[in-house]
Amino acid sequence: MTTPWRLLVALVCACMASVDHAQQGGGSVPALRYDAQTRGAVPIPPSQRGLQTVVAEPWFKVFDTGLVLEGPAFDRDGNLLFCDVGGGRVLRLTPDRRLSTVVRLDQLGPGGLAVHRDGRIFIAALDFAKSVGADVAVQPDGSGMQVVVPPEAGYMPNDLVFDARGGLYFTDFRGASTDPKGGVYYVSPDLRTITSVLPHLAMANGVALSPDGKELWATEFSRNLLHRVELADATTVTPFGTAIAYHFTGPAPDSMRADADGNLYVAMYSQGRVLAFNRNGIPIGQVLLPGREEGHNLRSTSMAIRPGSNDLYVVTNDGEGGQGATIFHAEAFAQALPLYSHR
């Protein structure tokens, strides 16, 4: 046997011996290891780790127990209104942080609020277990309840936003990822007509309008989608006017708000954070809630921006984690979008 052949045989035998040694536990086995980016309860997806990021600060402890908070909105007097979903209550927090109950609903859990220019509070409420819901309106003191979208209409209203004419968009939370029965609907300013705008959504949740009212945004909770819709008028979508602007990772896009620059803020339920997008649906920042790496304050549902400022208030609860239900504060990119309530 020539020398080159002897060298080749020796090399093959050495490789076989090395493999046999590794199979018997004598070598280093490649292994996956947790690191700082993957160890937490809800890691930031790789595509979002480079976003401008701030951590919100606790602003007001609402309950010591993990009651579900939803639907924050500011009224014309500077009070922050929001919902205690399980308790069926709409609450009012004054600028000097005095908490009171505005109204209590008998059978439905309120989840979305929008304030009319005349001061009335419009409430989206539902009972998910019974697949029933309604939109109602009350005076600022909680009196004079008016049914806007009755339970027998068959919708499950989740969130609300007024346009500049006083018409009301609401999301219908029906359906599932494989059974998209929900959508976005429009109630005419006289409250007499309901028109479908964006049908066939799976648990439609958040809804918002651009500053000029020509673009409608909606989230699908059950399919992790952000929809961007160009409007020819209040109920007509332009040709080629619908697009999925973003596909979220992990659970789950909840309610949203827009600012005066057209940026969009989406609460990520079960992630303890808010994702910020520019007017084209491109992620540009995020607000993290304290304790999320240890699994606290993950149930972030919604937020509001105080009129005339860029103060952003995020509502969340800690479930059984022991940190209760809290409102957190950070600053948005731009000031609040002038809403119908403040025109």
Coordinates of C-alpha atoms in Angstrom, one line a residue:
M1 CA 0.0 0.0 0.0
T2 CA 1.4 3.4 -0.9
T3 CA 1.9 6.1 1.7
P4 CA -1.1 8.3 0.5
W5 CA -3.4 5.4 0.8
R6 CA -2.1 4.6 4.3
L7 CA -2.7 8.2 5.4
L8 CA -6.3 8.1 4.0
V9 CA -7.1 4.8 5.8
A10 CA -5.7 6.2 9.0
L11 CA -7.8 9.4 8.7
V12 CA -11.0 7.4 8.2
C13 CA -10.3 5.1 11.1
A14 CA -9.6 8.2 13.4
C15 CA -13.0 9.8 12.3
M16 CA -14.9 6.6 13.0
A17 CA -13.3 6.3 16.4
S18 CA -14.2 9.9 17.2
V19 CA -17.8 9.4 16.3
D20 CA -18.0 6.2 18.3
H21 CA -16.5 8.0 21.3
A22 CA -19.0 10.8 21.1
Q23 CA -21.9 8.4 20.8
Q24 CA -20.8 6.8 24.1
G25 CA -20.9 10.2 25.9
G26 CA -17.2 11.0 25.7
G27 CA -17.5 14.2 23.6
S28 CA -19.2 17.6 23.6
V29 CA -22.8 17.5 22.4
P30 CA -24.3 20.6 20.8
A31 CA -27.1 22.0 23.1
L32 CA -29.6 24.8 23.2
R33 CA -29.2 27.2 26.1
Y34 CA -31.4 29.9 27.5
D35 CA -29.8 33.4 27.4
A36 CA -30.9 36.9 28.3
Q37 CA -33.1 37.2 25.2
T38 CA -34.9 33.9 25.6
R39 CA -35.1 33.3 29.4
G40 CA -38.1 35.5 30.2
A41 CA -41.8 34.5 30.2
V42 CA -42.5 36.4 27.0
P43 CA -39.3 37.1 25.0
I44 CA -39.3 39.9 22.6
P45 CA -39.4 38.5 19.0
P46 CA -36.1 38.8 17.2
S47 CA -37.5 41.2 14.6
Q48 CA -38.5 43.6 17.4
R49 CA -35.4 43.5 19.6
G50 CA -33.8 46.5 17.9
L51 CA -36.9 48.8 18.3
Q52 CA -36.7 52.0 20.4
T53 CA -37.8 50.7 23.8
V54 CA -38.9 52.3 27.1
V55 CA -40.2 50.8 30.3
A56 CA -43.4 52.3 31.7
E57 CA -43.7 53.4 35.3
P58 CA -46.5 52.5 37.8
W59 CA -49.0 55.4 37.9
F60 CA -52.1 54.2 39.8
K61 CA -52.9 51.0 41.5
V62 CA -56.5 50.3 40.9
F63 CA -57.0 47.0 42.7
D64 CA -54.9 44.7 44.8
T65 CA -56.4 41.8 43.0
G66 CA -56.0 41.0 39.3
L67 CA -59.3 42.4 38.0
V68 CA -59.5 42.9 34.3
L69 CA -59.2 46.6 33.2
E70 CA -60.2 47.7 29.7
G71 CA -61.2 50.6 27.5
P72 CA -59.5 53.8 28.9
A73 CA -60.7 57.1 27.5
F74 CA -60.5 60.7 28.7
D75 CA -63.6 62.9 29.0
R76 CA -63.8 66.6 28.5
D77 CA -63.1 67.3 32.2
G78 CA -59.8 65.4 32.1
N79 CA -61.1 62.4 34.0
L80 CA -59.8 59.0 32.9
L81 CA -62.7 56.6 32.3
F82 CA -62.0 52.8 32.2
C83 CA -63.8 49.5 32.7
D84 CA -63.8 46.8 35.4
V85 CA -64.8 44.1 33.0
G86 CA -65.7 41.3 35.5
G87 CA -67.4 43.8 37.9
G88 CA -69.5 45.2 35.1
R89 CA -68.5 48.7 36.0
V90 CA -67.3 51.9 34.2
L91 CA -65.0 53.7 36.6
R92 CA -63.9 57.4 36.7
L93 CA -60.5 58.5 37.9
T94 CA -60.2 62.3 38.5
P95 CA -57.0 64.3 37.8
D96 CA -56.3 64.2 41.6
R97 CA -56.7 60.4 41.5
R98 CA -60.1 59.9 43.2
L99 CA -61.8 56.8 42.0
S100 CA -65.5 56.3 41.6
T101 CA -68.1 54.2 39.8
V102 CA -70.0 55.9 36.9
V103 CA -72.4 53.1 36.0
R104 CA -72.8 49.3 36.6
L105 CA -74.1 47.0 33.9
D106 CA -76.4 44.2 35.0
Q107 CA -75.5 41.3 32.6
L108 CA -72.6 42.4 30.3
G109 CA -69.0 43.1 30.9
P110 CA -67.9 46.5 29.6
G111 CA -64.8 46.4 27.4
G112 CA -64.6 49.5 25.2
L113 CA -65.4 53.2 25.8
A114 CA -65.7 56.3 23.5
V115 CA -66.9 59.7 24.6
H116 CA -69.3 61.7 22.5
R117 CA -68.9 65.4 21.9
D118 CA -72.1 66.0 24.1
G119 CA -70.4 64.2 27.0
R120 CA -72.3 60.9 26.7
I121 CA -70.2 57.8 27.4
F122 CA -70.7 55.0 24.8
I123 CA -69.9 51.5 26.1
A124 CA -69.2 48.3 24.2
A125 CA -70.1 45.3 26.4
L126 CA -70.4 41.6 26.0
D127 CA -70.7 38.2 27.7
F128 CA -68.3 35.9 25.8
A129 CA -69.6 32.7 27.4
K130 CA -73.2 33.5 26.2
S131 CA -72.1 35.0 22.9
V132 CA -74.1 38.1 23.4
G133 CA -73.3 41.8 23.5
A134 CA -74.5 45.4 23.1
D135 CA -73.5 49.0 22.7
V136 CA -75.1 51.4 25.1
A137 CA -74.7 55.1 26.0
V138 CA -75.1 56.9 29.3
Q139 CA -74.9 60.5 30.5
P140 CA -71.7 61.5 32.3
D141 CA -73.2 60.7 35.6
G142 CA -74.2 57.2 34.5
S143 CA -77.9 58.0 34.1
G144 CA -80.3 57.8 31.1
M145 CA -79.0 54.6 29.6
Q146 CA -79.8 54.3 25.8
V147 CA -79.3 51.1 23.8
V148 CA -77.5 51.8 20.6
V149 CA -76.8 48.3 19.4
P150 CA -79.2 45.9 21.1
P151 CA -78.3 42.3 22.1
E152 CA -80.8 40.9 19.6
A153 CA -78.8 42.3 16.7
G154 CA -76.3 39.4 17.2
Y155 CA -73.1 41.3 17.6
M156 CA -70.5 41.1 20.4
P157 CA -69.1 44.7 20.5
N158 CA -65.6 45.0 21.9
D159 CA -64.2 48.4 21.1
L160 CA -65.3 51.8 19.8
V161 CA -64.1 54.9 18.0
F162 CA -66.1 58.0 16.8
D163 CA -65.3 59.6 13.4
A164 CA -65.5 63.4 12.9
R165 CA -69.2 63.3 12.0
G166 CA -70.2 61.5 15.2
G167 CA -70.6 58.1 13.5
L168 CA -69.4 55.2 15.6
Y169 CA -67.2 52.3 14.5
F170 CA -67.3 49.2 16.6
T171 CA -65.6 45.8 16.5
D172 CA -67.5 42.5 16.7
F173 CA -65.6 40.0 18.8
R174 CA -67.3 36.9 17.4
G175 CA -65.6 33.9 15.8
A176 CA -62.3 32.0 16.0
S177 CA -59.2 31.6 14.0
T178 CA -60.9 29.0 11.8
D179 CA -64.3 30.6 11.9
P180 CA -64.2 34.3 11.2
K181 CA -67.6 35.6 12.1
G182 CA -66.7 39.0 13.5
G183 CA -65.8 42.3 11.8
V184 CA -65.9 46.1 11.9
Y185 CA -69.2 47.9 11.7
Y186 CA -70.4 51.5 11.5
V187 CA -73.3 53.1 13.3
S188 CA -74.5 56.2 11.6
P189 CA -74.4 59.6 13.5
D190 CA -78.2 59.4 14.0
L191 CA -77.7 55.9 15.5
R192 CA -80.3 54.4 13.2
T193 CA -78.2 52.4 10.7
I194 CA -75.5 49.7 11.2
T195 CA -73.3 49.0 8.2
S196 CA -70.7 46.3 7.7
V197 CA -67.3 47.8 6.8
L198 CA -64.8 45.0 7.2
P199 CA -66.4 41.5 7.5
H200 CA -65.1 38.0 8.1
L201 CA -62.7 38.8 10.9
A202 CA -61.7 36.4 13.7
M203 CA -62.5 38.1 17.0
A204 CA -62.1 41.7 15.8
N205 CA -60.7 43.6 18.8
G206 CA -59.1 47.0 18.5
V207 CA -60.2 49.8 16.2
A208 CA -58.8 53.3 15.4
L209 CA -58.8 56.0 12.8
S210 CA -56.0 58.0 11.2
P211 CA -55.9 61.8 11.9
D212 CA -57.8 62.6 8.7
G213 CA -60.3 59.8 9.2
K214 CA -59.5 58.2 5.8
E215 CA -57.8 55.1 7.2
L216 CA -59.3 52.6 9.5
W217 CA -57.2 50.2 11.6
A218 CA -58.4 47.0 13.2
T219 CA -56.8 44.1 15.0
E220 CA -57.8 40.4 14.8
F221 CA -57.2 38.9 18.2
S222 CA -57.6 35.3 17.0
R223 CA -55.4 35.5 13.9
N224 CA -52.8 38.0 15.1
L225 CA -53.3 40.5 12.3
L226 CA -53.3 44.3 11.9
H227 CA -55.6 45.5 9.1
R228 CA -55.2 48.9 7.3
V229 CA -58.3 50.0 5.4
E230 CA -58.5 53.0 3.1
L231 CA -61.9 54.6 3.2
A232 CA -63.7 56.4 0.4
D233 CA -66.4 57.4 2.9
A234 CA -67.5 56.2 6.3
T235 CA -68.6 52.8 5.0
T236 CA -67.0 52.4 1.6
V237 CA -63.5 50.8 1.2
T238 CA -61.5 52.2 -1.8
P239 CA -60.5 49.9 -4.6
F240 CA -57.4 47.9 -3.5
G241 CA -57.9 49.6 -0.1
T242 CA -57.5 46.7 2.3
A243 CA -54.2 45.3 3.4
I244 CA -52.7 43.3 6.3
A245 CA -50.1 45.7 7.5
Y246 CA -48.6 43.5 10.1
H247 CA -48.7 39.9 11.4
F248 CA -47.9 39.7 15.1
T249 CA -45.9 37.0 16.9
G250 CA -47.2 35.4 20.0
P251 CA -50.3 36.5 21.9
A252 CA -52.2 38.7 20.9
P253 CA -53.1 42.1 19.6
D254 CA -55.8 43.8 21.7
S255 CA -57.0 47.4 21.7
M256 CA -55.3 50.3 20.0
R257 CA -55.0 54.1 19.9
A258 CA -53.7 56.6 17.3
D259 CA -51.7 59.8 18.0
A260 CA -51.8 63.1 16.2
D261 CA -48.9 62.1 13.8
G262 CA -50.9 59.0 12.7
N263 CA -48.8 56.6 14.7
L264 CA -50.6 53.6 16.1
Y265 CA -50.2 51.9 19.6
V266 CA -51.3 48.3 20.0
A267 CA -51.6 46.6 23.4
M268 CA -50.2 43.1 23.3
Y269 CA -52.3 41.0 25.6
S270 CA -50.4 38.3 27.6
Q271 CA -47.1 40.1 26.6
G272 CA -47.1 43.1 29.0
R273 CA -46.2 45.6 26.3
V274 CA -47.4 48.1 23.7
L275 CA -46.1 48.0 20.1
A276 CA -45.9 51.4 18.3
F277 CA -46.3 51.6 14.5
N278 CA -45.9 54.5 12.1
R279 CA -48.8 55.6 9.8
N280 CA -47.8 52.8 7.3
G281 CA -47.9 50.0 9.8
I282 CA -44.2 49.7 10.3
P283 CA -43.0 49.0 13.9
I284 CA -41.0 52.0 15.3
G285 CA -41.0 51.4 19.1
Q286 CA -42.4 49.6 22.1
V287 CA -43.4 50.2 25.7
L288 CA -42.6 47.4 28.2
L289 CA -44.4 47.0 31.5
P290 CA -42.3 46.4 34.6
G291 CA -42.1 42.8 35.8
R292 CA -42.9 41.2 32.4
E293 CA -39.7 39.2 32.4
E294 CA -40.8 37.4 35.5
G295 CA -44.4 37.0 34.2
H296 CA -46.0 39.9 35.9
N297 CA -48.4 42.5 34.4
L298 CA -48.7 40.6 31.1
R299 CA -52.5 41.2 30.5
S300 CA -52.1 44.6 28.9
T301 CA -55.4 45.3 27.1
S302 CA -55.6 48.9 26.1
M303 CA -54.3 52.5 26.6
A304 CA -55.2 56.1 26.2
I305 CA -53.3 59.3 25.4
R306 CA -54.2 62.3 27.5
P307 CA -55.6 65.1 25.3
G308 CA -53.2 67.9 24.7
S309 CA -50.2 65.8 25.7
N310 CA -48.2 62.7 24.8
D311 CA -48.8 61.0 28.2
L312 CA -49.7 57.4 27.5
Y313 CA -51.6 55.4 30.1
V314 CA -51.7 51.6 29.8
V315 CA -54.2 49.4 31.7
T316 CA -53.3 45.9 32.7
N317 CA -53.7 43.2 35.4
D318 CA -51.4 40.6 36.9
G319 CA -54.0 37.8 37.1
E320 CA -53.0 35.5 39.9
G321 CA -49.5 36.9 40.1
G322 CA -50.1 39.1 43.1
Q323 CA -49.5 42.5 41.7
G324 CA -53.1 43.4 41.1
A325 CA -54.6 45.7 38.5
T326 CA -52.5 48.8 37.6
I327 CA -52.3 51.8 35.2
F328 CA -48.8 52.4 33.9
H329 CA -47.5 55.7 32.4
A330 CA -45.0 56.4 29.6
E331 CA -44.8 59.0 26.8
A332 CA -45.9 58.4 23.2
F333 CA -44.1 59.7 20.1
A334 CA -46.6 62.5 19.6
Q335 CA -49.6 64.2 21.3
A336 CA -53.0 62.7 21.5
L337 CA -55.1 62.6 18.3
P338 CA -57.9 65.3 18.7
L339 CA -60.9 63.0 19.2
Y340 CA -64.6 63.7 18.5
S341 CA -65.2 64.1 22.2
H342 CA -62.9 67.2 22.3
R343 CA -63.8 68.9 19.1

